[in-house]
GROMACS .gro file of N, CA and C in nm:
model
  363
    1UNK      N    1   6.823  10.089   8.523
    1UNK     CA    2   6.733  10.006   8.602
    1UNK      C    3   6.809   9.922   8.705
    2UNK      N    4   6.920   9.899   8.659
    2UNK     CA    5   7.037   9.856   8.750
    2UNK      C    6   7.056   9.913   8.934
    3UNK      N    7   7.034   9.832   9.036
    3UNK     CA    8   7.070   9.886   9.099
    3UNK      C    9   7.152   9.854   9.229
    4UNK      N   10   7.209   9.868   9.364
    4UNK     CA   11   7.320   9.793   9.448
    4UNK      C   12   7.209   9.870   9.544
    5UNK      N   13   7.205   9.731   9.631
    5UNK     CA   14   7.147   9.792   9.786
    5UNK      C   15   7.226   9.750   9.887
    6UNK      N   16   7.284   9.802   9.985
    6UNK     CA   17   7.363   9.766  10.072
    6UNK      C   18   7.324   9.760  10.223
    7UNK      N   19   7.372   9.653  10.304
    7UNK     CA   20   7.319   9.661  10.433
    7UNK      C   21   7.403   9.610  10.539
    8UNK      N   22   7.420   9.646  10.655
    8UNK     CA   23   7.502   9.581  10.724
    8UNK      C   24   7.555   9.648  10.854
    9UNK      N   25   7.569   9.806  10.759
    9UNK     CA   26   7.675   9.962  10.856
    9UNK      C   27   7.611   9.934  10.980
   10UNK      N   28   7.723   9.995  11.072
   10UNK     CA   29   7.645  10.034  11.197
   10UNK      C   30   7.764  10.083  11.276
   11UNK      N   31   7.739  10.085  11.445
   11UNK     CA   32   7.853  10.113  11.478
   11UNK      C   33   7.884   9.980  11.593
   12UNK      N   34   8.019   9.987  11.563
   12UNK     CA   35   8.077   9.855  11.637
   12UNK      C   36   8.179   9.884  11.759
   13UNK      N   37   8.224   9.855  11.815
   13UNK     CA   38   8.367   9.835  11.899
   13UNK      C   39   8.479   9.804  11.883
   14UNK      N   40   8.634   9.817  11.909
   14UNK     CA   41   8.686   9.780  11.835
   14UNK      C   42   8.709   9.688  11.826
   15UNK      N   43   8.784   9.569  11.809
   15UNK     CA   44   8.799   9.443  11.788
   15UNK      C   45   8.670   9.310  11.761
   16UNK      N   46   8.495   9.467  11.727
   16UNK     CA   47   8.399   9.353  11.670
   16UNK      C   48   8.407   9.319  11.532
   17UNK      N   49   8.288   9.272  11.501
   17UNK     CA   50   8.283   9.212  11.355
   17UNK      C   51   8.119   9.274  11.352
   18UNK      N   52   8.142   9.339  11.189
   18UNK     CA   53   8.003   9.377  11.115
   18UNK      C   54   8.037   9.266  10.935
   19UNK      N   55   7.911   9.264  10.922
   19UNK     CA   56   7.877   9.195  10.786
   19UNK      C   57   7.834   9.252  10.746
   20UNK      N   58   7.913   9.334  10.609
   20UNK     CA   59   7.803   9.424  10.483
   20UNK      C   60   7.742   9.292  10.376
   21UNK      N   61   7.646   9.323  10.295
   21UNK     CA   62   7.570   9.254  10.181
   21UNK      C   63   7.589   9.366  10.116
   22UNK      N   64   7.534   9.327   9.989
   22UNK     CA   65   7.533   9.422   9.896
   22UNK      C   66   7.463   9.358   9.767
   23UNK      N   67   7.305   9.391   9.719
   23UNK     CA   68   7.252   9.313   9.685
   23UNK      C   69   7.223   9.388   9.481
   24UNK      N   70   7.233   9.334   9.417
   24UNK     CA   71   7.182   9.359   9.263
   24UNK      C   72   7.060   9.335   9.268
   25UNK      N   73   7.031   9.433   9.200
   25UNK     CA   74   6.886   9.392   9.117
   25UNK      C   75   6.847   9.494   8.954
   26UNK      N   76   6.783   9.426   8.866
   26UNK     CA   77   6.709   9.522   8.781
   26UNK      C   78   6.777   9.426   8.649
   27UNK      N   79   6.748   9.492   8.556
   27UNK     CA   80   6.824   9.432   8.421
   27UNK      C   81   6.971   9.387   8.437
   28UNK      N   82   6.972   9.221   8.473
   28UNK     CA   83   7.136   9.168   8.475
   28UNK      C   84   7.085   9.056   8.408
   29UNK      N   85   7.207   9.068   8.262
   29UNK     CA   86   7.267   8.959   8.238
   29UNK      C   87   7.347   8.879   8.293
   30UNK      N   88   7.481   8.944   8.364
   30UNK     CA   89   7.596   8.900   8.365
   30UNK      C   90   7.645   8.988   8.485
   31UNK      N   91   7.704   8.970   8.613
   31UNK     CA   92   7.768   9.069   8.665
   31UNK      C   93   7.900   8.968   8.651
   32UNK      N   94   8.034   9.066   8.670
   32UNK     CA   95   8.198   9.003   8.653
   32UNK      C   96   8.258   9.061   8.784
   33UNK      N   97   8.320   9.102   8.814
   33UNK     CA   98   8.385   9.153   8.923
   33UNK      C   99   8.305   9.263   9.033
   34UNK      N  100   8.293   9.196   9.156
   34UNK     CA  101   8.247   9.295   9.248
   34UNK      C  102   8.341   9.300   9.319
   35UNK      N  103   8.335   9.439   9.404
   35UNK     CA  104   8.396   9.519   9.507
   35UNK      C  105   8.366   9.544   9.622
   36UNK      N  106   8.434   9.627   9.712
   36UNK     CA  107   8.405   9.723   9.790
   36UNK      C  108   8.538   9.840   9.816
   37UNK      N  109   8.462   9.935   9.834
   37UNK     CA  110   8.547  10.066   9.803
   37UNK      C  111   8.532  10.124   9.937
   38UNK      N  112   8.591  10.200  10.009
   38UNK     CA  113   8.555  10.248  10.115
   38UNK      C  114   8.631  10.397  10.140
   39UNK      N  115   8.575  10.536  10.195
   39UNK     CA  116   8.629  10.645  10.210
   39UNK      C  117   8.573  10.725  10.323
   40UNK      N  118   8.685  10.779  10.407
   40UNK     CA  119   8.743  10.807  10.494
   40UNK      C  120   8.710  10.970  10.541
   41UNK      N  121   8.656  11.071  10.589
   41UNK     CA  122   8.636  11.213  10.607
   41UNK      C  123   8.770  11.234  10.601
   42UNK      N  124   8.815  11.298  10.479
   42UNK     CA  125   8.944  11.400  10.457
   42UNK      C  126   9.039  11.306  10.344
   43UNK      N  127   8.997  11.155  10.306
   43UNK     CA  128   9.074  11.101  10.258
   43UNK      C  129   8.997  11.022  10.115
   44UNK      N  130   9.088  11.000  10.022
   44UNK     CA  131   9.058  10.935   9.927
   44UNK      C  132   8.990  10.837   9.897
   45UNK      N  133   8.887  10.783   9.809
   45UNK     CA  134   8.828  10.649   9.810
   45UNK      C  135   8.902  10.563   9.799
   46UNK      N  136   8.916  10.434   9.841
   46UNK     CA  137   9.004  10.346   9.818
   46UNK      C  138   8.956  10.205   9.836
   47UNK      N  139   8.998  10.116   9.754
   47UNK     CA  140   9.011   9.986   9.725
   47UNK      C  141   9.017   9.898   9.822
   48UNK      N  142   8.881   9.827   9.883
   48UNK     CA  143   8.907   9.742   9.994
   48UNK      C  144   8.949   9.591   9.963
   49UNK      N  145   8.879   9.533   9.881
   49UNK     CA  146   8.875   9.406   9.837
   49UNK      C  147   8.756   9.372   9.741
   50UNK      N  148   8.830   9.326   9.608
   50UNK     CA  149   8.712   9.253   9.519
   50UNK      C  150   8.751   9.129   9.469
   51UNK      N  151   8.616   9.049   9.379
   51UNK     CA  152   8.625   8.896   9.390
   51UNK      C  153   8.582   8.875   9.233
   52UNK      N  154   8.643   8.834   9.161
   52UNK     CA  155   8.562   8.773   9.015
   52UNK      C  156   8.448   8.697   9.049
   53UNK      N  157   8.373   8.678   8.956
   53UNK     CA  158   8.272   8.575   8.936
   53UNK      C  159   8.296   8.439   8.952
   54UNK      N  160   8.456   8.414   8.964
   54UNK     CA  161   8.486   8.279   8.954
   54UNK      C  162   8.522   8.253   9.133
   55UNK      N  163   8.557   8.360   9.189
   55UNK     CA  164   8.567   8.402   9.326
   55UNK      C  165   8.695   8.404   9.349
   56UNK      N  166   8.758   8.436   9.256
   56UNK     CA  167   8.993   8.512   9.245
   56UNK      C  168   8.949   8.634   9.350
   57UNK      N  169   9.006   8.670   9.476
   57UNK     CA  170   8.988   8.764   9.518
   57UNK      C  171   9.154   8.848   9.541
   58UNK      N  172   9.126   8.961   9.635
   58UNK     CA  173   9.233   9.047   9.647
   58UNK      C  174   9.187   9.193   9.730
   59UNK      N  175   9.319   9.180   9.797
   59UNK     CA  176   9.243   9.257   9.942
   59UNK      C  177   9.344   9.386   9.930
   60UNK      N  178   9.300   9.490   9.980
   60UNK     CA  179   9.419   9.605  10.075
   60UNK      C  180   9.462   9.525  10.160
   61UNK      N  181   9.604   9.667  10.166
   61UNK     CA  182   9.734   9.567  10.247
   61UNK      C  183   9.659   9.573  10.440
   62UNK      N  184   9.611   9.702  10.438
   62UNK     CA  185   9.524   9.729  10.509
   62UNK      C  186   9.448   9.641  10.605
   63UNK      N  187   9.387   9.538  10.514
   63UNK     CA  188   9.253   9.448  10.568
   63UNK      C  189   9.296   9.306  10.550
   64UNK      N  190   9.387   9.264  10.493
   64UNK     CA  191   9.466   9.128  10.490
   64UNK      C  192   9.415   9.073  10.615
   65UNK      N  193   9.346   8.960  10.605
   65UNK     CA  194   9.392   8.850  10.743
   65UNK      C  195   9.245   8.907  10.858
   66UNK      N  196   9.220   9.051  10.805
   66UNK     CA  197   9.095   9.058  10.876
   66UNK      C  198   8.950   9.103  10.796
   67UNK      N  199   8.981   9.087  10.685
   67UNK     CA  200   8.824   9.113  10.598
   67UNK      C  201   8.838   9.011  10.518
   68UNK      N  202   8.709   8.949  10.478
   68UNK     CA  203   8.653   8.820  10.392
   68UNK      C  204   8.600   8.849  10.284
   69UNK      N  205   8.594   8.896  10.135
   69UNK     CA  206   8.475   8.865  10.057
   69UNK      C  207   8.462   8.765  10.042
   70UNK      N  208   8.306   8.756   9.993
   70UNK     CA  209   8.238   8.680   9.948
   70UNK      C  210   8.110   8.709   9.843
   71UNK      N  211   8.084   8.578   9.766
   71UNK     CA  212   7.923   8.630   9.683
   71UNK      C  213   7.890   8.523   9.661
   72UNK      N  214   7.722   8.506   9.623
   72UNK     CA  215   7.668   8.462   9.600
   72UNK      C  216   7.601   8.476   9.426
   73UNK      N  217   7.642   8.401   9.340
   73UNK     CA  218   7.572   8.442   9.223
   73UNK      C  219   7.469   8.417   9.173
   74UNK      N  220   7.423   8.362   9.252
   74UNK     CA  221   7.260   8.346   9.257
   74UNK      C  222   7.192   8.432   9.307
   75UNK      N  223   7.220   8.489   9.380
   75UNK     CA  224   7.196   8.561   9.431
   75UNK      C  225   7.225   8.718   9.432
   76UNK      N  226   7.273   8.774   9.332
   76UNK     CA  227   7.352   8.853   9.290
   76UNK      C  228   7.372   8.938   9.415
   77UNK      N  229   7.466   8.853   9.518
   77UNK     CA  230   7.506   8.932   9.588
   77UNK      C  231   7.652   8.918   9.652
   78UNK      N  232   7.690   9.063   9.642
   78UNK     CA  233   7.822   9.020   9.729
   78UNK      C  234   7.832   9.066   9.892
   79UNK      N  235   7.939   8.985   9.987
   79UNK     CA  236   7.952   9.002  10.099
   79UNK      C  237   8.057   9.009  10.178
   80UNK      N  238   8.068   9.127  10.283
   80UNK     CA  239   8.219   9.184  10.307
   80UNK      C  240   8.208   9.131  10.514
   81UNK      N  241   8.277   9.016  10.479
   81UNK     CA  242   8.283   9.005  10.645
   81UNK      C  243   8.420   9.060  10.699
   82UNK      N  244   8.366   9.140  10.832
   82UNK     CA  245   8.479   9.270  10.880
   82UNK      C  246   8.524   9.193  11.011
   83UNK      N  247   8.619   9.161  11.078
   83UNK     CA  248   8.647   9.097  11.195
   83UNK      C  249   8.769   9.219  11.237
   84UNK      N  250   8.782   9.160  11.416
   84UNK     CA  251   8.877   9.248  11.403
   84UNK      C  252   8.904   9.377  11.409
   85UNK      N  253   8.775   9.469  11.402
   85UNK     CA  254   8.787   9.615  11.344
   85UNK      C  255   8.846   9.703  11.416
   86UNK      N  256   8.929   9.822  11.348
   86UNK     CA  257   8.961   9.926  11.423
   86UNK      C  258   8.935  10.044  11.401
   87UNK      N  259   8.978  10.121  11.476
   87UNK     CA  260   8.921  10.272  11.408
   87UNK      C  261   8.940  10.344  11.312
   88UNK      N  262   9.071  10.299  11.241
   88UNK     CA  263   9.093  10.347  11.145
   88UNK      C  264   9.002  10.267  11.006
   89UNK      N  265   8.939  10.175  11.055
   89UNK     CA  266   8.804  10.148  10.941
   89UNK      C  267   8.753  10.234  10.955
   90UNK      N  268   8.669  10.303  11.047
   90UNK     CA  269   8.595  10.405  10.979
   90UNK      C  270   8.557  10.481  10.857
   91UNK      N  271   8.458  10.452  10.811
   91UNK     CA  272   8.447  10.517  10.655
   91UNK      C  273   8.295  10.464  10.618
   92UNK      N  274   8.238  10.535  10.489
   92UNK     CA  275   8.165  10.500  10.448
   92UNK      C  276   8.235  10.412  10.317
   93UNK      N  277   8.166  10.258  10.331
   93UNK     CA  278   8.121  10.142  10.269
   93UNK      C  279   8.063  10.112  10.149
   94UNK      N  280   8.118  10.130  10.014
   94UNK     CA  281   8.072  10.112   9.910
   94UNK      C  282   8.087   9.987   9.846
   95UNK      N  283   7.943   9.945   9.751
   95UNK     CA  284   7.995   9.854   9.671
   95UNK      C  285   7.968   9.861   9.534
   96UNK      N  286   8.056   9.794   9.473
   96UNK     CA  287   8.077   9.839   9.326
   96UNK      C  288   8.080   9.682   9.244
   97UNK      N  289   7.985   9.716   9.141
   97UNK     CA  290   7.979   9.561   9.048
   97UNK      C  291   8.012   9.641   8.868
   98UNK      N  292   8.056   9.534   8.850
   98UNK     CA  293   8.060   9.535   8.639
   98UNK      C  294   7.963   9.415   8.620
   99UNK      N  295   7.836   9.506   8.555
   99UNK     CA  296   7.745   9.451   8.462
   99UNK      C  297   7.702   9.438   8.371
  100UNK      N  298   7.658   9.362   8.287
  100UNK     CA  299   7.641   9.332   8.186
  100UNK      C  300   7.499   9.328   8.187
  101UNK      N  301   7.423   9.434   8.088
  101UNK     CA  302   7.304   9.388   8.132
  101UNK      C  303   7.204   9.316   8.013
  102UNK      N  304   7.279   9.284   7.913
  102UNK     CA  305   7.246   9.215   7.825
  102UNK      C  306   7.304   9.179   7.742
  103UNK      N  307   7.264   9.048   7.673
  103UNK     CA  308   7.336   8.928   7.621
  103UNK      C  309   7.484   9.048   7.482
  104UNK      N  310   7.437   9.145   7.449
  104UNK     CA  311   7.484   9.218   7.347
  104UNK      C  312   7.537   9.325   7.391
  105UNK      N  313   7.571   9.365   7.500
  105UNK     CA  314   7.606   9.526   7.594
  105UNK      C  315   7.720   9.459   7.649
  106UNK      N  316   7.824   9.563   7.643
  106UNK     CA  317   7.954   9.565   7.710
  106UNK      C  318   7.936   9.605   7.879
  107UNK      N  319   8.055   9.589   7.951
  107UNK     CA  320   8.032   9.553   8.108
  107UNK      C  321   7.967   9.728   8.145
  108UNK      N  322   7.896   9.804   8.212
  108UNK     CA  323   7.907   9.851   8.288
  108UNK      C  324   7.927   9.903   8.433
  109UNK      N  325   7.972   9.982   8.490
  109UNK     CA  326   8.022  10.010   8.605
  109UNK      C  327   7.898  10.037   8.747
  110UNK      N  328   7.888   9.979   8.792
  110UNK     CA  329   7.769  10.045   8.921
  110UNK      C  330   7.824  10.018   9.042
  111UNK      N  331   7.726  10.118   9.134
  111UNK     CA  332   7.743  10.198   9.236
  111UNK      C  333   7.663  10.182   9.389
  112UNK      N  334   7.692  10.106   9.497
  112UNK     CA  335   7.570  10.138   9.606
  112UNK      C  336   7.553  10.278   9.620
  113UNK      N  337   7.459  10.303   9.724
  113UNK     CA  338   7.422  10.403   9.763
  113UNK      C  339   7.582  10.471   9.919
  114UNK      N  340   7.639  10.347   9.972
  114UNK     CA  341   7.732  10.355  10.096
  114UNK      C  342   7.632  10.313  10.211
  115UNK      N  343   7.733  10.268  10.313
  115UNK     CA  344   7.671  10.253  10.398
  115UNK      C  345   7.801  10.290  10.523
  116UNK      N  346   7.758  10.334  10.629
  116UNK     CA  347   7.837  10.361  10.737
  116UNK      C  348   7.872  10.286  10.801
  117UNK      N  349   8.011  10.283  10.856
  117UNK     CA  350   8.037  10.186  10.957
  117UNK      C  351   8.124  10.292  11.048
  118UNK      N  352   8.113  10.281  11.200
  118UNK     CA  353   8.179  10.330  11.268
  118UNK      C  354   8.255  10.249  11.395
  119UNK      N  355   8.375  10.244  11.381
  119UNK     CA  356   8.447  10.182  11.503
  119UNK      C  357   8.476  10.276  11.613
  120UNK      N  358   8.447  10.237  11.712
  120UNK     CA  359   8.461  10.309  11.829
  120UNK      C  360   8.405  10.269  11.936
  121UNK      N  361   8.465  10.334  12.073
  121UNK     CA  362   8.471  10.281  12.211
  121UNK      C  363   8.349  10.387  12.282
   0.00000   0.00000   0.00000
């Protein structure tokens, strides 16, 4: 019942800024660590930046100095501000939470749907 909606993709220029969200909903107890994952046509998924619940974050060497998380836990949402961008962002935009969806259930793993972002002139 768990589910991640994401919004934000689009296509930018290089040196703009896009804002992904990425929103929970359905049976949550507890979410602990959210993400974002991002992958590349021809290349591996990979690890953009995620944030505990307490908001400890940690970025690719990649996006240092030009991507922000953030969340809201009230809101069960997290948020990936992109500044800066270049083309080698390009990729589809995932986000990824550990939930808990009740007081007695161990964390599970979930999934957005992606969302696109394209840098280019």
């Amino acid at each position: 019942q768990v589910q991640l909606v994401e919004s934000g993709g689009g296509l930018v220029q290089p040196g703009g800024s896009l804002r992904l969200s990425c929103a929970a909903s359905g049976s949550i107890f507890r979410i602990n660590a959210m993400g974002w994952y991002r992958q590349a046509p021809g290349k591996e998924r990979e690890l953009v930046a995620v944030i505990t619940r307490g908001g400890n974050t940690n970025y690719a060497d990649s996006v240092k100095g030009r991507f922000t998380i953030s969340r809201d836990n009230a809101k069960n949402t997290v948020y990936l501000q992109m500044n800066n961008l270049k083309p080698e962002d390009t990729a589809v935009y995932y986000c990824n939470a550990a939930i808990v969806t009740t007081p007695l259930s161990v964390l599970s793993d979930y999934w957005g749907q992606g969302t696109q972002v394209t840098v280019s002139s």
